[in-house]
Coordinates of C-alpha atoms in Angstrom, one line a residue:
M1 CA 0.0 0.0 0.0
N2 CA 3.0 2.2 -0.2
G3 CA 2.9 3.5 3.4
N4 CA -0.8 3.3 4.1
V5 CA -2.1 1.0 6.8
R6 CA -4.1 -1.9 5.3
L7 CA -7.6 -1.9 6.7
P8 CA -9.8 -5.0 6.8
E9 CA -11.1 -5.9 3.3
R10 CA -14.7 -5.8 4.6
E11 CA -14.6 -2.0 4.8
A12 CA -14.8 -2.0 1.0
L13 CA -18.3 -3.5 1.3
W14 CA -19.7 -0.1 2.4
P15 CA -18.8 1.9 -0.8
L16 CA -19.6 -1.2 -2.9
A17 CA -23.1 -1.4 -1.4
V18 CA -23.8 2.3 -2.0
I19 CA -22.5 2.0 -5.5
A20 CA -24.9 -0.9 -6.2
L21 CA -27.8 1.2 -4.7
L22 CA -27.0 4.3 -6.8
L23 CA -26.6 2.2 -10.0
V24 CA -30.1 0.8 -9.4
L25 CA -31.5 4.3 -8.9
Q26 CA -29.6 5.6 -11.9
F27 CA -30.8 2.8 -14.1
S28 CA -34.4 4.0 -13.3
M29 CA -33.3 7.5 -14.6
I30 CA -32.6 6.0 -18.0
F31 CA -36.4 5.8 -18.5
T32 CA -37.5 8.8 -16.5
R33 CA -34.9 11.6 -17.1
S34 CA -35.6 14.2 -19.7
I35 CA -33.8 13.6 -23.0
N36 CA -31.2 16.4 -23.3
W37 CA -31.0 18.4 -26.5
D38 CA -27.7 16.9 -27.7
E39 CA -28.9 13.4 -27.1
F40 CA -31.6 14.1 -29.7
Y41 CA -28.8 15.5 -32.0
W42 CA -26.8 12.3 -31.5
N43 CA -29.8 10.3 -32.5
Y44 CA -30.3 12.6 -35.5
E45 CA -26.7 12.0 -36.5
I46 CA -27.2 8.2 -36.3
E47 CA -30.2 8.5 -38.6
A48 CA -28.1 10.7 -41.0
F49 CA -25.2 8.2 -40.9
V50 CA -27.4 5.3 -41.9
K51 CA -28.8 7.3 -44.8
G52 CA -25.4 8.2 -46.0
G53 CA -25.6 11.8 -44.9
V54 CA -22.4 11.8 -42.8
S55 CA -19.1 11.7 -44.6
R56 CA -16.6 12.3 -41.8
P57 CA -15.2 9.2 -39.9
L58 CA -14.0 11.2 -36.9
Q59 CA -16.5 11.6 -34.1
T60 CA -19.0 9.2 -35.7
L61 CA -18.1 5.8 -34.3
H62 CA -21.2 6.0 -32.1
A63 CA -23.3 6.2 -35.3
R64 CA -21.9 2.9 -36.5
L65 CA -22.4 1.3 -33.1
F66 CA -26.0 2.4 -33.0
S67 CA -26.8 2.0 -36.7
W68 CA -29.4 -0.6 -35.7
L69 CA -31.5 2.0 -33.9
P70 CA -33.3 3.6 -36.9
G71 CA -36.3 1.7 -37.9
R72 CA -36.9 0.3 -34.4
P73 CA -40.4 0.7 -33.0
G74 CA -41.2 3.9 -31.3
N75 CA -40.0 7.5 -31.7
A76 CA -36.7 9.2 -31.0
V77 CA -37.3 9.1 -27.2
D78 CA -37.7 5.3 -27.3
H79 CA -34.5 4.9 -29.4
I80 CA -32.5 7.1 -27.1
V81 CA -33.6 5.2 -24.1
L82 CA -32.3 2.0 -25.7
A83 CA -29.0 3.6 -26.5
R84 CA -28.8 4.9 -22.9
C85 CA -28.6 1.3 -21.7
F86 CA -25.4 0.9 -23.6
M87 CA -24.0 4.1 -22.2
F88 CA -24.9 2.9 -18.7
A89 CA -22.8 -0.1 -19.3
C90 CA -19.9 2.2 -20.4
E91 CA -20.3 4.1 -17.1
I92 CA -20.1 0.8 -15.1
A93 CA -16.9 0.0 -17.0
S94 CA -15.5 3.4 -16.1
L95 CA -16.3 2.8 -12.4
C96 CA -14.3 -0.4 -12.5
F97 CA -11.4 1.2 -14.3
I98 CA -11.4 4.1 -11.8
A99 CA -11.3 1.8 -8.9
G100 CA -8.5 -0.2 -10.6
I101 CA -6.4 2.8 -11.3
A102 CA -6.9 4.1 -7.7
R103 CA -5.9 0.7 -6.3
R104 CA -2.5 1.2 -7.8
F105 CA -1.9 4.0 -5.2
T106 CA -4.2 3.2 -2.3
G107 CA -6.1 0.4 -0.5
R108 CA -9.2 -1.5 -1.6
A109 CA -11.7 0.5 0.5
N110 CA -10.2 3.8 -0.8
A111 CA -10.3 2.6 -4.3
C112 CA -14.0 1.8 -4.0
L113 CA -14.6 5.1 -2.4
C114 CA -13.0 6.8 -5.4
A115 CA -15.4 5.0 -7.7
L116 CA -18.3 6.0 -5.4
A117 CA -17.1 9.6 -5.4
Y118 CA -17.3 9.7 -9.2
L119 CA -20.8 8.0 -9.4
S120 CA -22.3 10.2 -6.7
A121 CA -21.1 13.5 -8.2
G122 CA -24.3 15.3 -9.2
Y123 CA -23.7 15.8 -12.9
V124 CA -22.3 12.3 -13.3
L125 CA -25.4 10.8 -11.7
Q126 CA -27.5 12.8 -14.1
H127 CA -25.5 12.4 -17.3
G128 CA -23.4 9.3 -16.9
F129 CA -25.7 7.3 -19.1
S130 CA -26.6 9.9 -21.6
L131 CA -26.4 9.3 -25.4
R132 CA -23.3 11.4 -25.8
S133 CA -19.6 11.0 -26.5
D134 CA -18.7 11.4 -22.8
P135 CA -19.7 8.0 -21.4
M136 CA -18.2 6.2 -24.3
V137 CA -14.9 8.0 -24.5
T138 CA -14.5 8.0 -20.7
A139 CA -14.8 4.2 -20.7
A140 CA -12.3 3.9 -23.5
L141 CA -9.8 6.3 -21.9
T142 CA -10.0 5.1 -18.3
G143 CA -9.6 1.6 -19.7
G144 CA -6.4 2.7 -21.4
L145 CA -5.2 4.4 -18.2
Y146 CA -6.0 1.2 -16.2
V147 CA -3.9 -0.9 -18.6
L148 CA -1.1 1.6 -18.4
A149 CA -1.2 1.8 -14.6
R150 CA -1.8 -1.8 -13.7
R151 CA -1.1 -4.4 -16.4
K152 CA 2.1 -6.1 -17.3
I153 CA 3.3 -5.4 -20.8
T154 CA 2.0 -8.4 -22.8
A155 CA 0.6 -8.9 -26.2
L156 CA -2.9 -8.8 -24.8
S157 CA -2.4 -5.7 -22.8
V158 CA -0.8 -3.9 -25.7
L159 CA -3.7 -5.0 -28.0
C160 CA -6.3 -3.8 -25.5
F161 CA -4.6 -0.5 -25.1
G162 CA -4.4 0.0 -28.8
L163 CA -8.1 -0.7 -29.3
L164 CA -9.2 1.5 -26.3
A165 CA -6.9 4.5 -26.9
G166 CA -7.1 4.2 -30.7
S167 CA -10.9 4.3 -30.8
A168 CA -11.1 7.4 -28.6
P169 CA -10.4 10.0 -31.3
L170 CA -13.1 8.4 -33.4
I171 CA -15.5 9.0 -30.6
T172 CA -14.4 12.6 -29.9
I173 CA -11.2 14.5 -30.4
K174 CA -11.4 16.0 -26.9
C175 CA -9.8 12.8 -25.8
I176 CA -6.5 14.8 -26.2
L177 CA -7.4 16.5 -22.9
Y178 CA -6.4 13.2 -21.1
L179 CA -2.8 13.5 -22.5
P180 CA -1.4 14.8 -19.1
A181 CA -2.8 11.7 -17.3
F182 CA -1.4 9.3 -19.9
A183 CA 2.0 11.0 -19.9
A184 CA 2.2 10.9 -16.1
L185 CA 1.4 7.2 -15.9
F186 CA 3.8 6.5 -18.8
W187 CA 6.5 8.3 -16.8
L188 CA 5.6 6.2 -13.7
R189 CA 6.0 3.0 -15.6
L190 CA 9.2 4.2 -17.1
S191 CA 10.7 5.2 -13.8
E192 CA 9.8 1.8 -12.2
S193 CA 11.7 0.0 -14.9
G194 CA 15.0 1.0 -13.4
R195 CA 17.9 1.0 -15.7
S196 CA 16.5 -1.7 -18.0
I197 CA 17.6 -0.8 -21.6
A198 CA 14.6 -2.7 -23.0
A199 CA 12.0 -1.0 -20.9
P200 CA 11.6 2.2 -22.9
G201 CA 11.2 0.1 -26.1
R202 CA 8.6 -2.1 -24.5
L203 CA 6.6 0.8 -23.1
A204 CA 6.7 2.5 -26.5
L205 CA 4.5 -0.4 -27.7
Y206 CA 1.6 1.3 -26.0
P207 CA 1.6 4.6 -28.0
A208 CA 2.5 2.7 -31.1
A209 CA -0.4 0.4 -30.6
A210 CA -2.7 3.4 -30.1
V211 CA -1.6 4.9 -33.4
I212 CA -2.0 1.6 -35.2
G213 CA -5.3 0.9 -33.5
F214 CA -6.6 4.4 -34.6
A215 CA -5.4 3.9 -38.2
V216 CA -7.0 0.5 -38.5
I217 CA -10.3 1.5 -37.0
Y218 CA -10.3 4.8 -39.0
L219 CA -9.7 3.0 -42.3
V220 CA -12.2 0.3 -41.7
H221 CA -14.8 2.7 -40.4
S222 CA -14.4 5.3 -43.2
A223 CA -14.3 2.6 -46.0
T224 CA -17.5 1.0 -44.9
M225 CA -19.5 4.1 -44.1
P226 CA -22.8 4.4 -46.1
A227 CA -21.6 7.8 -47.3
A228 CA -18.5 6.2 -48.8
A229 CA -20.8 4.0 -51.0
L230 CA -22.8 7.0 -52.1
I231 CA -19.7 9.0 -53.0
A232 CA -18.2 6.0 -54.9
S233 CA -21.5 5.5 -56.8
T234 CA -21.2 9.1 -58.1
G235 CA -17.7 8.6 -59.3
G236 CA -16.1 10.4 -56.3
D237 CA -13.1 9.5 -54.2
A238 CA -14.6 8.3 -50.9
A239 CA -11.3 8.3 -49.1
A240 CA -10.4 11.8 -50.2
S241 CA -13.9 13.0 -49.3
A242 CA -13.7 11.4 -45.8
A243 CA -10.2 12.9 -45.2
K244 CA -11.5 16.3 -46.3
A245 CA -14.5 16.1 -44.1
S246 CA -12.4 15.0 -41.1
G247 CA -9.9 17.7 -41.7
A248 CA -12.6 20.4 -41.8
M249 CA -14.2 19.0 -38.7
I250 CA -10.8 19.0 -36.8
G251 CA -10.1 22.5 -37.9
A252 CA -13.5 23.9 -36.8
S253 CA -13.4 21.9 -33.5
V254 CA -9.9 23.0 -32.6
R255 CA -10.7 26.7 -33.3
A256 CA -13.8 26.4 -31.0
M257 CA -12.3 24.1 -28.3
F258 CA -10.3 26.5 -26.2
F259 CA -10.8 29.9 -24.7
I260 CA -8.9 32.5 -22.7
G261 CA -10.5 34.4 -19.9
A262 CA -13.5 33.7 -17.7
P263 CA -15.0 30.2 -18.2
P264 CA -18.2 30.4 -20.2
Y265 CA -19.8 27.8 -18.0
L266 CA -18.6 29.1 -14.6
P267 CA -22.1 28.9 -13.1
M268 CA -22.1 25.2 -13.9
M269 CA -18.8 24.8 -12.2
I270 CA -20.2 26.4 -9.1
K271 CA -23.3 24.3 -9.3
S272 CA -21.3 21.1 -9.7
A273 CA -19.4 21.9 -6.5
S274 CA -22.7 22.8 -4.7
I275 CA -24.4 19.5 -5.5
S276 CA -21.3 17.4 -5.0
P277 CA -19.6 19.1 -2.0
A278 CA -17.9 15.9 -0.7
F279 CA -16.2 15.5 -4.1
A280 CA -15.3 19.2 -4.2
V281 CA -13.7 19.0 -0.7
L282 CA -11.7 15.9 -1.6
L283 CA -10.6 17.6 -4.8
L284 CA -9.3 20.7 -2.9
L285 CA -7.5 18.5 -0.4
S286 CA -5.8 16.4 -3.1
P287 CA -2.8 18.5 -4.0
I288 CA -1.8 18.7 -0.3
A289 CA -2.6 15.1 0.4
I290 CA -0.7 13.7 -2.6
W291 CA 2.5 15.4 -1.6
R292 CA 2.1 14.6 2.1
I293 CA 1.4 10.9 1.7
T294 CA 4.2 8.3 1.7
L295 CA 4.6 7.6 -2.0
T296 CA 7.5 7.7 -4.4
R297 CA 8.0 10.9 -6.4
P298 CA 7.0 9.3 -9.7
E299 CA 3.8 8.0 -8.0
K300 CA 3.0 11.5 -6.8
L301 CA 3.6 12.9 -10.3
A302 CA 1.3 10.2 -11.7
L303 CA -1.5 11.2 -9.3
S304 CA -0.9 14.8 -10.1
G305 CA -1.2 14.0 -13.8
L306 CA -4.5 12.4 -13.2
L307 CA -5.7 15.3 -11.1
S308 CA -4.5 17.9 -13.6
V309 CA -7.3 17.0 -16.1
I310 CA -9.6 19.1 -13.9
L311 CA -7.8 22.2 -15.1
T312 CA -9.3 21.7 -18.6
L313 CA -12.4 23.4 -17.1
F314 CA -10.4 26.6 -17.4
V315 CA -9.4 26.2 -21.0
Y316 CA -11.9 23.9 -22.7
R317 CA -14.9 25.8 -24.0
N318 CA -17.6 23.2 -24.2
S319 CA -17.5 22.3 -20.5
A320 CA -21.2 22.1 -19.8
A321 CA -22.7 19.7 -17.2
Y322 CA -22.3 16.5 -19.3
Y323 CA -18.6 17.3 -19.6
Y324 CA -18.1 16.3 -15.9
V325 CA -18.7 12.7 -16.8
F326 CA -15.5 13.0 -18.9
V327 CA -13.4 15.3 -16.7
L328 CA -14.1 13.8 -13.3
A329 CA -13.1 10.2 -14.1
P330 CA -9.3 10.5 -13.9
V331 CA -9.7 13.0 -11.1
A332 CA -11.7 10.5 -9.0
A333 CA -9.0 7.9 -9.6
A334 CA -6.5 10.3 -7.9
L335 CA -8.6 10.9 -4.7
G336 CA -7.1 8.1 -2.7
P337 CA -4.6 10.3 -0.7
S338 CA -7.3 12.8 0.2
L339 CA -9.6 10.0 1.2
S340 CA -6.8 8.6 3.5
L341 CA -6.7 12.0 5.2
A342 CA -10.4 12.1 5.5
R343 CA -10.5 8.6 7.0
K344 CA -8.4 9.7 9.9
R345 CA -11.5 11.5 11.2
V346 CA -14.4 9.9 9.3
P347 CA -14.9 6.1 9.0
V348 CA -15.6 4.4 5.7
W349 CA -19.3 3.8 6.4
A350 CA -19.8 7.5 7.2
L351 CA -18.0 8.7 4.0
S352 CA -20.1 6.3 2.0
T353 CA -23.2 7.6 3.6
I354 CA -22.2 11.2 2.9
F355 CA -21.7 10.4 -0.8
L356 CA -25.1 8.6 -0.8
V357 CA -27.0 11.5 0.9
F358 CA -25.9 14.1 -1.6
A359 CA -26.6 11.8 -4.5
L360 CA -30.1 11.1 -3.2
L361 CA -30.7 14.9 -3.0
V362 CA -29.9 15.1 -6.7
F363 CA -32.0 12.1 -7.5
A364 CA -35.0 13.4 -5.6
K365 CA -35.1 16.7 -7.5
E366 CA -35.4 15.0 -10.9
D367 CA -38.2 16.4 -13.0
R368 CA -39.7 13.1 -14.4
T369 CA -42.6 14.8 -16.3
V370 CA -40.5 16.2 -19.1
I371 CA -39.9 13.0 -21.0
A372 CA -43.6 12.4 -21.3
R373 CA -44.0 15.8 -23.0
Q374 CA -41.1 15.0 -25.3
R375 CA -42.8 11.7 -26.3
Q376 CA -46.2 13.5 -26.8
T377 CA -44.6 16.1 -29.0
L378 CA -42.8 13.6 -31.2
D379 CA -45.9 11.5 -31.5
A380 CA -47.8 14.6 -32.6
V381 CA -45.3 15.5 -35.3
H382 CA -45.4 12.0 -36.7
R383 CA -49.2 12.1 -36.7
I384 CA -49.3 15.4 -38.5
F385 CA -46.5 14.4 -40.9
P386 CA -46.7 10.6 -41.4
D387 CA -43.9 10.8 -44.0
P388 CA -40.6 12.5 -43.3
V389 CA -40.3 16.2 -44.4
A390 CA -37.6 18.9 -44.1
Y391 CA -37.9 21.0 -41.0
F392 CA -36.3 23.7 -38.7
D393 CA -35.7 23.2 -35.0
H394 CA -33.1 23.7 -32.3
N395 CA -31.3 20.4 -32.1
G396 CA -32.5 17.7 -34.6
M397 CA -35.3 16.4 -32.3
I398 CA -37.0 14.6 -35.1
G399 CA -34.3 12.2 -36.1
D400 CA -35.9 10.6 -39.1
F401 CA -36.8 14.0 -40.7
H402 CA -34.3 16.2 -42.5
K403 CA -33.1 19.1 -40.4
M404 CA -32.3 22.2 -42.5
N405 CA -30.6 24.5 -40.0
L406 CA -27.5 24.4 -37.9
L407 CA -27.6 23.5 -34.2
M408 CA -28.9 26.5 -32.3
T409 CA -26.3 26.1 -29.6
P410 CA -23.9 28.9 -28.6
W411 CA -21.3 27.3 -31.0
G412 CA -23.9 26.9 -33.7
M413 CA -25.1 30.5 -33.4
E414 CA -21.5 31.7 -33.6
Q415 CA -21.1 29.8 -36.8
Y416 CA -24.3 31.3 -38.1
R417 CA -23.3 34.9 -37.3
A418 CA -19.8 34.3 -38.7
S419 CA -21.2 33.2 -42.0
R420 CA -23.1 36.5 -42.5
E421 CA -25.7 34.5 -44.6
N422 CA -29.4 34.3 -44.4
S423 CA -29.2 30.6 -44.1
Y424 CA -32.8 29.9 -43.1
R425 CA -34.1 31.8 -46.1
S426 CA -31.6 30.0 -48.3
A427 CA -32.7 26.7 -47.0
M428 CA -36.3 27.5 -47.8
Q429 CA -35.3 28.4 -51.3
S430 CA -33.4 25.2 -51.8
R431 CA -36.3 22.8 -51.0
P432 CA -39.8 23.0 -49.4
V433 CA -39.5 23.1 -45.6
P434 CA -43.1 22.7 -44.3
L435 CA -42.4 22.2 -40.6
L436 CA -40.9 24.3 -37.8
L437 CA -40.7 22.8 -34.3
E438 CA -40.5 25.4 -31.6
N439 CA -38.4 23.4 -29.1
D440 CA -36.2 26.1 -27.7
A441 CA -36.5 29.6 -26.2
L442 CA -34.4 31.0 -29.1
L443 CA -37.1 29.8 -31.6
T444 CA -39.9 31.1 -29.3
E445 CA -38.3 34.5 -29.4
V446 CA -37.8 34.4 -33.1
M447 CA -41.4 33.3 -33.8
T448 CA -43.3 35.3 -31.1
G449 CA -40.9 37.7 -29.5
D450 CA -40.7 41.4 -30.1
R451 CA -36.9 41.7 -30.2
P452 CA -35.3 38.9 -32.1
A453 CA -32.4 41.0 -33.2
G454 CA -29.1 39.3 -32.5
I455 CA -30.6 35.8 -32.7
L456 CA -31.2 35.6 -36.5
S457 CA -30.9 38.1 -39.3
A458 CA -33.8 40.3 -40.1
A459 CA -34.3 38.5 -43.4
D460 CA -34.4 35.1 -41.7
V461 CA -36.8 36.3 -39.1
A462 CA -39.1 37.7 -41.7
A463 CA -38.9 34.5 -43.7
L464 CA -39.8 32.4 -40.7
R465 CA -42.6 34.6 -39.3
G466 CA -44.1 35.1 -42.8
N467 CA -44.3 31.5 -43.8
Y468 CA -45.3 29.5 -40.8
L469 CA -48.4 29.3 -38.5
R470 CA -48.8 27.6 -35.2
Y471 CA -50.7 24.4 -35.8
W472 CA -50.5 22.4 -32.5
G473 CA -48.4 23.5 -29.5
P474 CA -44.8 23.7 -30.5
V475 CA -45.6 22.5 -34.1
W476 CA -45.7 25.2 -36.8
I477 CA -46.5 24.4 -40.4
A478 CA -46.2 26.3 -43.6
G479 CA -49.1 28.7 -44.0
K480 CA -50.4 32.2 -44.3
R481 CA -53.0 34.2 -42.4
V482 CA -54.9 36.5 -44.7
P483 CA -56.7 39.2 -42.6
G484 CA -60.3 40.0 -43.5
S485 CA -59.8 43.6 -42.5
V486 CA -57.7 44.6 -45.6
P487 CA -58.7 44.5 -49.3
S488 CA -55.8 42.4 -50.4
V489 CA -52.2 41.5 -49.5
R490 CA -49.1 40.6 -51.5
A491 CA -47.3 37.8 -49.7
E492 CA -44.1 36.0 -50.5
F493 CA -44.3 32.2 -50.3
L494 CA -41.0 30.4 -49.6
V495 CA -42.5 27.0 -49.1
P496 CA -43.9 25.9 -52.5
G497 CA -46.6 23.2 -52.6
D498 CA -50.3 22.5 -52.1
Y499 CA -52.2 24.6 -49.5
K500 CA -55.7 24.2 -48.1
V501 CA -58.1 27.0 -47.7
V502 CA -59.5 27.3 -44.1
G503 CA -62.2 29.8 -43.1
S504 CA -63.8 31.7 -45.9
P505 CA -63.5 31.8 -49.7
L506 CA -60.1 33.2 -50.7
R507 CA -58.9 34.9 -53.9
V508 CA -55.4 33.8 -54.9
D509 CA -53.9 35.6 -57.9
G510 CA -57.4 36.4 -59.3
S511 CA -58.9 32.9 -58.8
V512 CA -61.4 32.2 -56.0
Y513 CA -61.2 29.1 -53.9
D514 CA -63.8 27.9 -51.4
P515 CA -63.0 26.6 -47.9
G516 CA -61.5 23.1 -48.2
S517 CA -60.1 23.7 -51.6
I518 CA -56.5 22.8 -52.4
V519 CA -54.4 25.6 -53.9
P520 CA -51.1 24.9 -55.7
I521 CA -48.7 27.7 -54.7
D522 CA -45.3 28.3 -56.4
R523 CA -42.4 30.0 -54.7
G524 CA -42.6 33.8 -55.0
I525 CA -45.1 36.7 -54.6
H526 CA -48.8 36.0 -54.7
E527 CA -51.8 38.3 -54.2
L528 CA -54.3 37.2 -51.7
S529 CA -57.7 38.6 -50.6
T530 CA -60.6 37.3 -48.5
Q531 CA -64.1 37.2 -49.7
E532 CA -65.6 37.8 -46.3
D533 CA -64.8 40.2 -43.4
R534 CA -62.9 37.6 -41.4
D535 CA -59.4 36.0 -41.4
T536 CA -58.7 33.1 -43.7
L537 CA -55.9 30.6 -43.5
L538 CA -53.8 28.9 -46.1
L539 CA -52.4 25.7 -44.5
W540 CA -50.0 23.1 -45.8
A541 CA -52.3 20.6 -47.4
D542 CA -50.3 17.5 -46.6
A543 CA -50.5 18.2 -42.9
A544 CA -52.9 15.7 -41.2
E545 CA -55.3 16.8 -38.5
P546 CA -53.5 17.6 -35.2
P547 CA -54.0 15.4 -32.2
S548 CA -57.2 16.0 -30.2
A549 CA -55.2 16.0 -27.0
H550 CA -54.1 19.4 -25.7
P551 CA -50.4 20.2 -26.4
P552 CA -48.1 19.6 -23.4
R553 CA -47.7 22.5 -21.0
G554 CA -44.2 23.1 -19.7
D555 CA -40.7 23.0 -21.1
L556 CA -39.5 20.3 -23.5
F557 CA -36.1 20.2 -21.9
V558 CA -34.6 20.6 -18.4
G559 CA -31.8 23.0 -17.6
F560 CA -28.4 22.0 -16.3

């Protein structure tokens, strides 16, 4: 134990029992927790991958793993719940790896407490099973760290390391943020090899295996992507297209990854500490505890390397709540020394109880009503549009339809403003977009607010407000309202197709149509006038009757 007093093995049963309880509670959250916006986007990307609409191999390995999801019974919520079960398994693997890494530096009870500290952290409890890159890449990277920290250099361990570390960049390129942890453990292994001449060469097998593993997985993944077949069928070079798409993605991601100054998600950092105070206290104690405990200098450096990953919160831009699933894993593995200090005053059972209590507080505050509203909304969309259509929304919530706008996240809106283009109007001019789903406050402000300036361009706001009418709750469809109080109006239609007259007879470009009539409308300016002194509607004819049930009241997403 390197200087620590070995306590009875049965003390590890306390944190193990709490871990088991929390895993049972967290498993229930798979089915009751609101689907987050980017979980819907991940599902949308899976759908696009299967249809050949994704050409970059990097950051799309999840799409291959879940390519069986499209076509399954149910809507996007049901698909995501199934995928969450796999992510839950990834989290369990991460817990095992965290305990295994910690065991290299501390006793069994402390190692189990490290895993418990991770699982009970508020944001991990809420997002550890989410359909995102974080649970997957955390399992892969902590697995690689475990192999490097604990396993002898054998053909099997090198192969496992190559597969785990090599697959990480294909999940997300933010895996590079673990480099200090890997470098520190590599230095530990090198320092423990003494003066062996062969040791550096044998250890070099690990990074070599990671590079080879990445290359093999990348080549196989890119060559067998549905998009590669589509590109090849049109006479294009699939490999060159994949490389170009990956290069563009890397360039855009690197430019957006880091920041200088105040953390953009500082409130979430504060909230994370407030809902996980035990973890926060152990984290603050760790630098002192690591250098006070009886360990070799390389061991202390290794623990410091694991702990240093937390500093990425001050340089990595996209460090929202779900990022803590990724960033806290190596940090938790380094909490052994601070737990040893804590255990001088607090027994293992009490520490386990403390972690449990704060986790239960987070669990108790879960809003379990939102996921039902999400299901109801998606069911309504599929009822109104039985066949897929193009649409606008915040995050790709309707996975099997074709999203026509960028993600309306802070990063996506930065891209929108930087382009200086009226991309919504351009999208409407490229193909009919009969649906708009108002599933975010940004879209609510655009469609109903008085001051949308700064969200979208004036041309895009005018295009959206002038071509869609609210149909059912957050569902807007292509349409026009013709006021009966004016003789006639000249209106621009950006969604060409068949429209149905609702209300009173309507004159369109000189021809009169009775209520219920279908009017073919081309893209462009049309003259409209009502035949009676009341408003008349032109609604997208292919939209089915809306559900008879009232639209859901309340938000479609929960905040962080």
